[in-house]
Every structure is written in C-alpha cells, then in structure tokens.
CSV table of C-alpha atoms in Angstrom, one decimal:
chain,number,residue,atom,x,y,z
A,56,UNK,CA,-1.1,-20.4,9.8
A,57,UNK,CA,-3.1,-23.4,10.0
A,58,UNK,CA,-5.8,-22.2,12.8
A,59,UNK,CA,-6.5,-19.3,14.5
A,60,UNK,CA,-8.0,-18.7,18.1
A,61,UNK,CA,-11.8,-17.4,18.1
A,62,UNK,CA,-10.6,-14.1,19.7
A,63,UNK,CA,-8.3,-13.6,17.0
A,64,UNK,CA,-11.2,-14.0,13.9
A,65,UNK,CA,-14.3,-14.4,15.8
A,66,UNK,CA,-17.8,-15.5,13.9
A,67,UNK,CA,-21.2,-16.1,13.9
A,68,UNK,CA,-21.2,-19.6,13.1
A,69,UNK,CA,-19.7,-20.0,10.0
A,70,UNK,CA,-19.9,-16.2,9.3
A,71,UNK,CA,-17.3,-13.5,10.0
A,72,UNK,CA,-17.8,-11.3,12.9
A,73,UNK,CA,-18.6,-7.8,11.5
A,74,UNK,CA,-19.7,-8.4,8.0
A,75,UNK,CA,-21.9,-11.5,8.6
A,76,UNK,CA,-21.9,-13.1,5.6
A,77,UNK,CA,-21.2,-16.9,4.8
A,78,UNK,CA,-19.2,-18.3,1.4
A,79,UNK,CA,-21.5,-18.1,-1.5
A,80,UNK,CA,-22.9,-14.8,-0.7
A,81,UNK,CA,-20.9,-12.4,-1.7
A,82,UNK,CA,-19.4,-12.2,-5.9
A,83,UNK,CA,-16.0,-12.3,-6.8
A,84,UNK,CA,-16.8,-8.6,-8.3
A,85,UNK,CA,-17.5,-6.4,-5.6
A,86,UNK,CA,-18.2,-2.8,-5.1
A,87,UNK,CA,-17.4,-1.1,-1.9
A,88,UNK,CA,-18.6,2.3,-0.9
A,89,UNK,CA,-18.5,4.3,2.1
A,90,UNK,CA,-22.3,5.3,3.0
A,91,UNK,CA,-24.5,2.5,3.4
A,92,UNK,CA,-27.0,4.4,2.0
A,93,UNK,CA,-25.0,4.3,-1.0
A,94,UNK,CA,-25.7,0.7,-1.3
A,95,UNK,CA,-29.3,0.4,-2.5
A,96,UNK,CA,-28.5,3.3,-4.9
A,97,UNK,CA,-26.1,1.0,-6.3
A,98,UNK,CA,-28.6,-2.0,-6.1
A,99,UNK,CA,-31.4,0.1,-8.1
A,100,UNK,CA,-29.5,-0.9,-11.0
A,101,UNK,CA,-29.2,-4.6,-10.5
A,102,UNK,CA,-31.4,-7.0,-12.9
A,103,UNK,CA,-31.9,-9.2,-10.1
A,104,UNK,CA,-31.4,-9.3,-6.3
A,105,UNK,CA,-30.1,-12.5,-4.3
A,106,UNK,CA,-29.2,-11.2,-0.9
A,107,UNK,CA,-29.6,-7.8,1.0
A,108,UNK,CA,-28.1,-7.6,4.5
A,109,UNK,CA,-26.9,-5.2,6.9
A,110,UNK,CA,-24.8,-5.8,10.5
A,111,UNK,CA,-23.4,-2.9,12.1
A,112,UNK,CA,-22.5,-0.1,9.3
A,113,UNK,CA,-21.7,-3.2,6.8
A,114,UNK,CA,-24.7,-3.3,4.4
A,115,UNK,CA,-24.3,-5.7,1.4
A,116,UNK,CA,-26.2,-6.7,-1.6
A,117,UNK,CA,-25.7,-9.4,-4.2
A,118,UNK,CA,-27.4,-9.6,-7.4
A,119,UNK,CA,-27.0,-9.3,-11.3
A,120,UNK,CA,-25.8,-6.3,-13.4
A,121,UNK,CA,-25.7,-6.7,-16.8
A,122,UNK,CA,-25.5,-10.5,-16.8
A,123,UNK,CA,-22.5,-10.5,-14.3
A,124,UNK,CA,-23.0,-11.9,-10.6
A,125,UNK,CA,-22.3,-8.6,-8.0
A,126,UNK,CA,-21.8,-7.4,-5.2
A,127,UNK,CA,-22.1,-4.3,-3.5
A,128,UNK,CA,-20.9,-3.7,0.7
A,129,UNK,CA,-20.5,-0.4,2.4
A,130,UNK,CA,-17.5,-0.1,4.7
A,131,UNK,CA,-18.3,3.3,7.0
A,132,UNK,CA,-15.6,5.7,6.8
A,133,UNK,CA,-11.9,5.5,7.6
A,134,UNK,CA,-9.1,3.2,6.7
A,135,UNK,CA,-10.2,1.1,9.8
A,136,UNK,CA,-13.3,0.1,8.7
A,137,UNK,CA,-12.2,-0.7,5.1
A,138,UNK,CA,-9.6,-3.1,7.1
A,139,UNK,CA,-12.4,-5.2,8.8
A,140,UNK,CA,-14.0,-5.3,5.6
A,141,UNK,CA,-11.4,-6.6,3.2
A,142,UNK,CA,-10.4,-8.9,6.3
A,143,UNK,CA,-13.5,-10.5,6.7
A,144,UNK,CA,-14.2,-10.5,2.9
A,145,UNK,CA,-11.2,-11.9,2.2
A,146,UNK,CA,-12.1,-15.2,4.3
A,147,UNK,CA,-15.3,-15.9,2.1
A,148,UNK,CA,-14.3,-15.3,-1.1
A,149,UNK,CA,-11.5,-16.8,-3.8
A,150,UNK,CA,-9.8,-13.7,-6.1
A,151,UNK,CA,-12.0,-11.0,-5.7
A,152,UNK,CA,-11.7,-7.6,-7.4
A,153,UNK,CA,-12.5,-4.5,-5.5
A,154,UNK,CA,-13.6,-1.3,-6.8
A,155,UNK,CA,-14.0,1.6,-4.5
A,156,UNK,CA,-16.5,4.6,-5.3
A,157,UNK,CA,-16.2,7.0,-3.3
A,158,UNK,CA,-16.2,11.1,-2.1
A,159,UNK,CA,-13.3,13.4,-1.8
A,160,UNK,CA,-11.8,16.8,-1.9
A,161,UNK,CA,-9.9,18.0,-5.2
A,162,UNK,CA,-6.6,19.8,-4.1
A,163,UNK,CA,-5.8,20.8,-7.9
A,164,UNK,CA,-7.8,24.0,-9.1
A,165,UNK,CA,-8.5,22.6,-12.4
A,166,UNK,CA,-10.7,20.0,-10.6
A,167,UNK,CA,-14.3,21.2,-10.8
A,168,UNK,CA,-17.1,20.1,-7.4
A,169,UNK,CA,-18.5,16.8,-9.6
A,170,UNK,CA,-15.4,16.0,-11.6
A,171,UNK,CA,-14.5,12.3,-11.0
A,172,UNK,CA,-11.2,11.1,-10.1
A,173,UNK,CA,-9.8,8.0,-10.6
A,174,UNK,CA,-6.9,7.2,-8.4
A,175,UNK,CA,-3.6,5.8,-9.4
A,176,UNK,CA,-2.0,5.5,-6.3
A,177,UNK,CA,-2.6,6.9,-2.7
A,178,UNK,CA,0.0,8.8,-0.2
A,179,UNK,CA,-0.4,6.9,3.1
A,180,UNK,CA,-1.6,9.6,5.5
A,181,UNK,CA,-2.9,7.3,7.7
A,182,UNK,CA,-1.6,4.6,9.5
A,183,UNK,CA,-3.6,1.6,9.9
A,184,UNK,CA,-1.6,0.3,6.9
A,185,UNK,CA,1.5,0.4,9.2
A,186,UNK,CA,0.5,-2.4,11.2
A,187,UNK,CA,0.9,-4.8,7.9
A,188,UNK,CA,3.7,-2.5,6.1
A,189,UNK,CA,6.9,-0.3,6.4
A,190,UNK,CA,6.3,3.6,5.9
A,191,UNK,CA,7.7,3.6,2.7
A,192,UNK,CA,5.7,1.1,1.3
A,193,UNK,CA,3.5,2.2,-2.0
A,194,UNK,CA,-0.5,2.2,-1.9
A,195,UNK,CA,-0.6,1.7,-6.1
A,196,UNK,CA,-4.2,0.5,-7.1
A,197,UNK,CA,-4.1,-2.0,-10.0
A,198,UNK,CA,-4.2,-1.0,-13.5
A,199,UNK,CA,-6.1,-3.3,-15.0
A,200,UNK,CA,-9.1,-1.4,-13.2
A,201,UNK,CA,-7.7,2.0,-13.8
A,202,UNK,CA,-7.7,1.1,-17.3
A,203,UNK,CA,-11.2,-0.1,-17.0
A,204,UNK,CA,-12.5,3.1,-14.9
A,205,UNK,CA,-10.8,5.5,-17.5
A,206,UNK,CA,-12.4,3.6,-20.2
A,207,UNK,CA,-15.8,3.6,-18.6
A,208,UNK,CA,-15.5,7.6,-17.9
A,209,UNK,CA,-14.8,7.9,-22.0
A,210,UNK,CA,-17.6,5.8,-23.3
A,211,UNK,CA,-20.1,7.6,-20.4
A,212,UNK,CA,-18.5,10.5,-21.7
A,213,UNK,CA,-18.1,12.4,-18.0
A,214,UNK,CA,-15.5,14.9,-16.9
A,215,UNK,CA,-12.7,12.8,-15.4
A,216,UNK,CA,-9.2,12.9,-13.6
A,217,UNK,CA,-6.0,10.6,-13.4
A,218,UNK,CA,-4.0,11.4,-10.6
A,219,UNK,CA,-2.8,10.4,-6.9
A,220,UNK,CA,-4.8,10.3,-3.7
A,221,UNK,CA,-4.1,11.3,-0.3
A,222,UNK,CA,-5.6,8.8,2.3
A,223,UNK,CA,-6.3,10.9,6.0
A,224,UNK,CA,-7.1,9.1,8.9
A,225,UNK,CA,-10.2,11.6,10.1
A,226,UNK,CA,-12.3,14.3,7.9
A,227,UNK,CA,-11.3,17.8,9.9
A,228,UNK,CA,-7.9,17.9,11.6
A,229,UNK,CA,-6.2,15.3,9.7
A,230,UNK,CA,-7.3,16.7,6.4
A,231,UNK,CA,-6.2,20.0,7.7
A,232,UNK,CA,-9.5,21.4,7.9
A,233,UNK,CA,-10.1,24.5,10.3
A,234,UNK,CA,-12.1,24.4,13.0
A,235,UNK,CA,-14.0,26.6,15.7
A,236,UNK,CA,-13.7,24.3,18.7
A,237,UNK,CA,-10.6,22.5,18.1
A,238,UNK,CA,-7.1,23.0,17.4
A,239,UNK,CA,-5.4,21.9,14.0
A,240,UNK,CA,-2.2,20.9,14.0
A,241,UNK,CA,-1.4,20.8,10.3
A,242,UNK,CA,-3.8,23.4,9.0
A,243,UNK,CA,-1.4,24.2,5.9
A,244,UNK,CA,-2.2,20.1,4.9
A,245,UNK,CA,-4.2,20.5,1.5
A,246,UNK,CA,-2.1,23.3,0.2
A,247,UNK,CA,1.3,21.1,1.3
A,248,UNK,CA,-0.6,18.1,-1.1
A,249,UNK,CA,-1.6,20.5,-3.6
A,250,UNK,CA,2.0,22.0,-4.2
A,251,UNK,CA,2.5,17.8,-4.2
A,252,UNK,CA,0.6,17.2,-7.3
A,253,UNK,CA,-1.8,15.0,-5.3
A,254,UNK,CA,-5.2,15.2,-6.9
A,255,UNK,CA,-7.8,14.4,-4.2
A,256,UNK,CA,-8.1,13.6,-0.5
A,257,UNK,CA,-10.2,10.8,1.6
A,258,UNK,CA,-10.0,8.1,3.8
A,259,UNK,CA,-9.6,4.7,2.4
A,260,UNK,CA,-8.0,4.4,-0.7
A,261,UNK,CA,-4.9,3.8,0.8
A,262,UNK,CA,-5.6,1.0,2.8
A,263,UNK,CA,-7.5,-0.9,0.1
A,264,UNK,CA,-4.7,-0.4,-2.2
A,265,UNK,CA,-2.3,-2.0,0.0
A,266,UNK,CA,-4.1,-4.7,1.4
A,267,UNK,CA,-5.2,-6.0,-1.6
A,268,UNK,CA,-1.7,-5.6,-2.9
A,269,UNK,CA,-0.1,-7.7,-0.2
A,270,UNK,CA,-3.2,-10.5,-1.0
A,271,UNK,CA,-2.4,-10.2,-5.1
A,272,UNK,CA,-5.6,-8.7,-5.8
A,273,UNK,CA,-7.1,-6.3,-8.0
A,274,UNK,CA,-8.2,-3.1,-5.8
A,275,UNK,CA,-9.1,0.9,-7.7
A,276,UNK,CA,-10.9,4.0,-6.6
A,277,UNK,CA,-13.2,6.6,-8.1
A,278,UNK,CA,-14.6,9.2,-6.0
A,279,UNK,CA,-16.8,11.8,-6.9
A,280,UNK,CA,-15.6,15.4,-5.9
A,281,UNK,CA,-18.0,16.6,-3.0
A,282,UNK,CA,-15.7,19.9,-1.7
A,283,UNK,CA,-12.9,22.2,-3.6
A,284,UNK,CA,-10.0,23.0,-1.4
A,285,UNK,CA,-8.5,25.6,-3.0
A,286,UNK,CA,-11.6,27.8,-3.1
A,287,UNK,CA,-13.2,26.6,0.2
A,288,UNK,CA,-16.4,25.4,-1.8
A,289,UNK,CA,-18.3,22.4,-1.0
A,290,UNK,CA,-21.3,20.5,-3.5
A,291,UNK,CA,-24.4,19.8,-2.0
A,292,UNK,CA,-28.8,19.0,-3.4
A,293,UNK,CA,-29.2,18.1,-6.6
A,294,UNK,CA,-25.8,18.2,-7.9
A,295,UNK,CA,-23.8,16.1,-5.3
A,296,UNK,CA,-26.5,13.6,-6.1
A,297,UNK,CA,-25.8,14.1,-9.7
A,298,UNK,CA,-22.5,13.8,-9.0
A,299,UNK,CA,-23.2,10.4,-7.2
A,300,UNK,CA,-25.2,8.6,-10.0
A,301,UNK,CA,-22.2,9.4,-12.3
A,302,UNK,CA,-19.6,7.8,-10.0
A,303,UNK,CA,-21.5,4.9,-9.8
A,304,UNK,CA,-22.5,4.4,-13.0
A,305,UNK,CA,-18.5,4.6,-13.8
A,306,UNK,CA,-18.0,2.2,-11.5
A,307,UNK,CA,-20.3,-0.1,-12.8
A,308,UNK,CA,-19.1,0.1,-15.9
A,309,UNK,CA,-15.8,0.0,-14.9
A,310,UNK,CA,-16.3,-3.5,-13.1
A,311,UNK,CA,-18.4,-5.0,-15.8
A,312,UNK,CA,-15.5,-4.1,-18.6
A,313,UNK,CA,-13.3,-6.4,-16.1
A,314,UNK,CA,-15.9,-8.9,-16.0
A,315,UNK,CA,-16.2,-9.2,-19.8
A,316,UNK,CA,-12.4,-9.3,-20.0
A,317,UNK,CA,-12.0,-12.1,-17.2
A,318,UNK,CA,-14.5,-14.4,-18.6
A,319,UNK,CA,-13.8,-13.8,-22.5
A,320,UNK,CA,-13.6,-17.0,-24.3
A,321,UNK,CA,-11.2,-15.7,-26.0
A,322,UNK,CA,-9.1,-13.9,-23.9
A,323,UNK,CA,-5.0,-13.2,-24.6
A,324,UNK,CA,-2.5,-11.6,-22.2
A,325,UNK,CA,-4.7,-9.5,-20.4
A,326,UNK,CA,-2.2,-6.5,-20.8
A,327,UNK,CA,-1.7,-6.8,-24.6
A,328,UNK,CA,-6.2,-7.0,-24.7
A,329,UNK,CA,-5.8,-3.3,-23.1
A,330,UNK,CA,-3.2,-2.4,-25.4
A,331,UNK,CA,-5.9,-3.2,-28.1
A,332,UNK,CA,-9.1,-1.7,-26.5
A,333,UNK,CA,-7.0,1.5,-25.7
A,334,UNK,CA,-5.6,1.4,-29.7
A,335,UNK,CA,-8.9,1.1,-30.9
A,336,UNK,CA,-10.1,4.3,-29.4
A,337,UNK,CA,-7.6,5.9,-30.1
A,338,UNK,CA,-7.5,5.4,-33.9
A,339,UNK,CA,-4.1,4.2,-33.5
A,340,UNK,CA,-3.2,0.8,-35.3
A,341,UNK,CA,-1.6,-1.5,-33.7
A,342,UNK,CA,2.4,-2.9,-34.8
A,343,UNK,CA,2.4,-5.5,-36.8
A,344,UNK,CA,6.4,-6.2,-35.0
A,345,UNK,CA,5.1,-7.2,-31.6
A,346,UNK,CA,6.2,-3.7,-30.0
A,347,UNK,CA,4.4,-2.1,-27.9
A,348,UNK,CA,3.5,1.8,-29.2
A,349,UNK,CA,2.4,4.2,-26.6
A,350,UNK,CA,0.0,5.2,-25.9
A,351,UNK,CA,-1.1,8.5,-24.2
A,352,UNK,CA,-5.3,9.1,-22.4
A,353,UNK,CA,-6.5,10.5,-19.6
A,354,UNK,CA,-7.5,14.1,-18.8
C-alpha cells in the first residue's frame, strides 16, 4: 500500500500517534515491558542515555548497554496495547528484535513465585491477533532469542523454565480468576491449561509473537513468576522486586548475546553459531561430518 489516509495512521508530524517517537530514536534492539515504571529500572543499567520520553502509558528510553545501542518502551497491559506498540514501532525502525520481560502466573506446580519462564510459544486466548490471522494460526517466538534467553538464565545462573504461554485478554475473568463482585464464566481456566502442559499465563506474548512473525522479525518473552495458580499464592516486597531485577537482567543479557552474534565479524550460519555455543557448554564436541548431534538444555 503506497499511502495511507491520516485517520488510518495518524502522527504528530513526522511521529506516530501513540508512541511519539521519530526514526533515529529508537534501536534496532528493543526491550518491551508492561509497567512503565519498569522502564527506568531497566534504564539504571544503561552506560549512557540518549532519549527518555513518555506519551500516554508509552515510556521509552534509548541509550547504551554494554557497548550496544538500546532501547527500552513499555506497552501497558493487554494484547491491544502491545498492537499499537509494535505498529507504531514498526513504522520507525528497519529489522528490529523484540524481547519482552514480563509477569505472569505459573500453572505447573514445579514452578516456584520467582522462577523465570521463558516462553516458546503462546496459546492465543485472546483475540486481537484474529483481526490479522486465522484461529489456528501459531504464536511461536523466535529461537534464536530463546536460545539467547536460555543461555543468559545459565551463565546468570537463575532458576529458569522452557515451556508454552497462555496469552488472556484481561487479568481476573479471562484468566479464570474468582471474584466477589463479578461472575466468571470459565473459572476452571488455569487448571484446563495446567492439565495442557501450558507453563504460564499473561497478556501479550501472544500478540507479539504473531505480529512479529507475520513482519519476519525476531520477537521472545521472559516473565518473571508474580502468582502460583495451583496453590493460590501470589509474590509481593522484597522478593517480587528480586524477582524483577533477575528478569531483567536475563533479558539484558539475552538481547546483548543477539547483539554480539548479529554484528560478529566473523559470523557463520547463525543456527550452526548456536549449535557451537550450546556444544561448548555442554562439553559436547562438535562432528567433524557436518551432522548435526543433539542437543538437549533447559530445565
């Protein structure tokens, strides 16, 4: 489509409607998390700063981490909100790579309040995605940055989780959660996941996954486990904010190992490079055929 009407993408000038940012300002590298709060206690570990701004509940900042160019933007919560965002983002940047960290619930008993979980796919429960896709269509986040989040949960040396997410469209009723004022339709939800195998539930993963999918870029999640659903408990003080720093510090790392990767002057076929890295830890050598070995890790 070679134009488009200014109801259909409006702007501020040369600057998308919501997030309010013109080309140049945001990195190719970007973090996204829910809370815009979240955002400066991603920033506190930047070398440098170039750009703090915030319109609506869209707060961004640029800067350097550990000689990379990045960015960090909040989206608010819900699958809706992450739309805008990617949308907008999408319009003022080239290739960009997405890393969500984020919050959720662990539906698997195993999964202690503070775990992280990184996701490798998300069941669609809600359905802003339907508007771009069929039902049926997979949310699958990209493995080069599973790789890299599993890989930055080993060297940090935190308790982590591979698994799939479930993507609500609300926090109470959709996520089967009871309540005193309301009735829930689906209040058997979590345990209908749980018998699933689904690791987590949230709001946005799903969305990111599959609109960044559908624009052939590199989208993951992490999330930091706030509330048990099996037991009914919930993390709050000092250890949800423990719990916090942890998930973004993985996610940090996680996005720097892409970095290094991308820009390596010496870089092969990206997949055959993970292949290596994974081998190395491992202790496994690597065949001297061509063949790939496999290679089991995770939690």
């Amino acid at each position: 489509m070679s134009s488009l009407s200014a109801s259909d993408a409006p702007r501020h000038g040369d600057r998308p409607y919501h997030i309010d940012l013109a080309r140049g300002e945001l990195a190719e590298h970007i973090l996204l998390v829910g809370d815009p709060g979240r955002v400066a206690k991603v920033a506190r570990r930047f070398e440098s700063m170039e750009i703090e701004h915030s319109n609506r509940e869209i707060t961004t900042a640029t800067g350097t981490y550990r000689g990379m160019r990045l960015s960090v933007m909040s989206t608010g919560m819900g699958s809706d909100n992450v739309e805008i965002v990617l949308a907008e983002t999408m319009e003022i940047t080239d290739r960009p790579t997405f890393i969500r960290i984020g919050s959720s619930g662990a539906l698997q008993p195993e999964i202690a309040l503070g775990d992280l979980v990184i996701s490798l796919g998300a069941v669609r429960l809600e359905n802003t995605t339907d508007f771009y896709v069929r039902p049926g269509y997979p949310a699958i986040a990209h493995r080069d940055v599973v790789w890299a989040l599993e890989d930055a949960c080993r060297q940090l040396g935190v308790r982590h989780h591979l698994g799939l997410t479930a993507t609500a469209s609300g926090f109470f009723a959709p996520q089967g959660r009871a309540m005193r004022t309301l009735p829930v339709r689906y209040p058997d939800l979590a345990e209908e996941l749980r018998r699933e195998g689904v690791a987590n539930l949230e709001m946005e993963s799903s969305a990111l996954f599959v609109l960044a999918g559908l624009a052939g870029l590199r989208s993951g999640t992490i999330c930091a486990v706030y509330a048990q659903r099996t037991d009914g408990t919930f993390l709050d003080g000092a250890a949800k904010e423990a719990a916090e720093a942890r998930c973004i510090d993985a996610g940090l790392a996680g996005i720097h190992l892409l970095w290094t990767i991308d820009g390596s002057s010496d870089r092969v076929d990206a997949h055959q490079r993970w292949i290596e890295l994974i081998g190395q830890q491992s202790g496994l050598q690597q065949p001297q055929t061509g063949a790939e070995t496999p290679v089991e890790g995770g939690n």
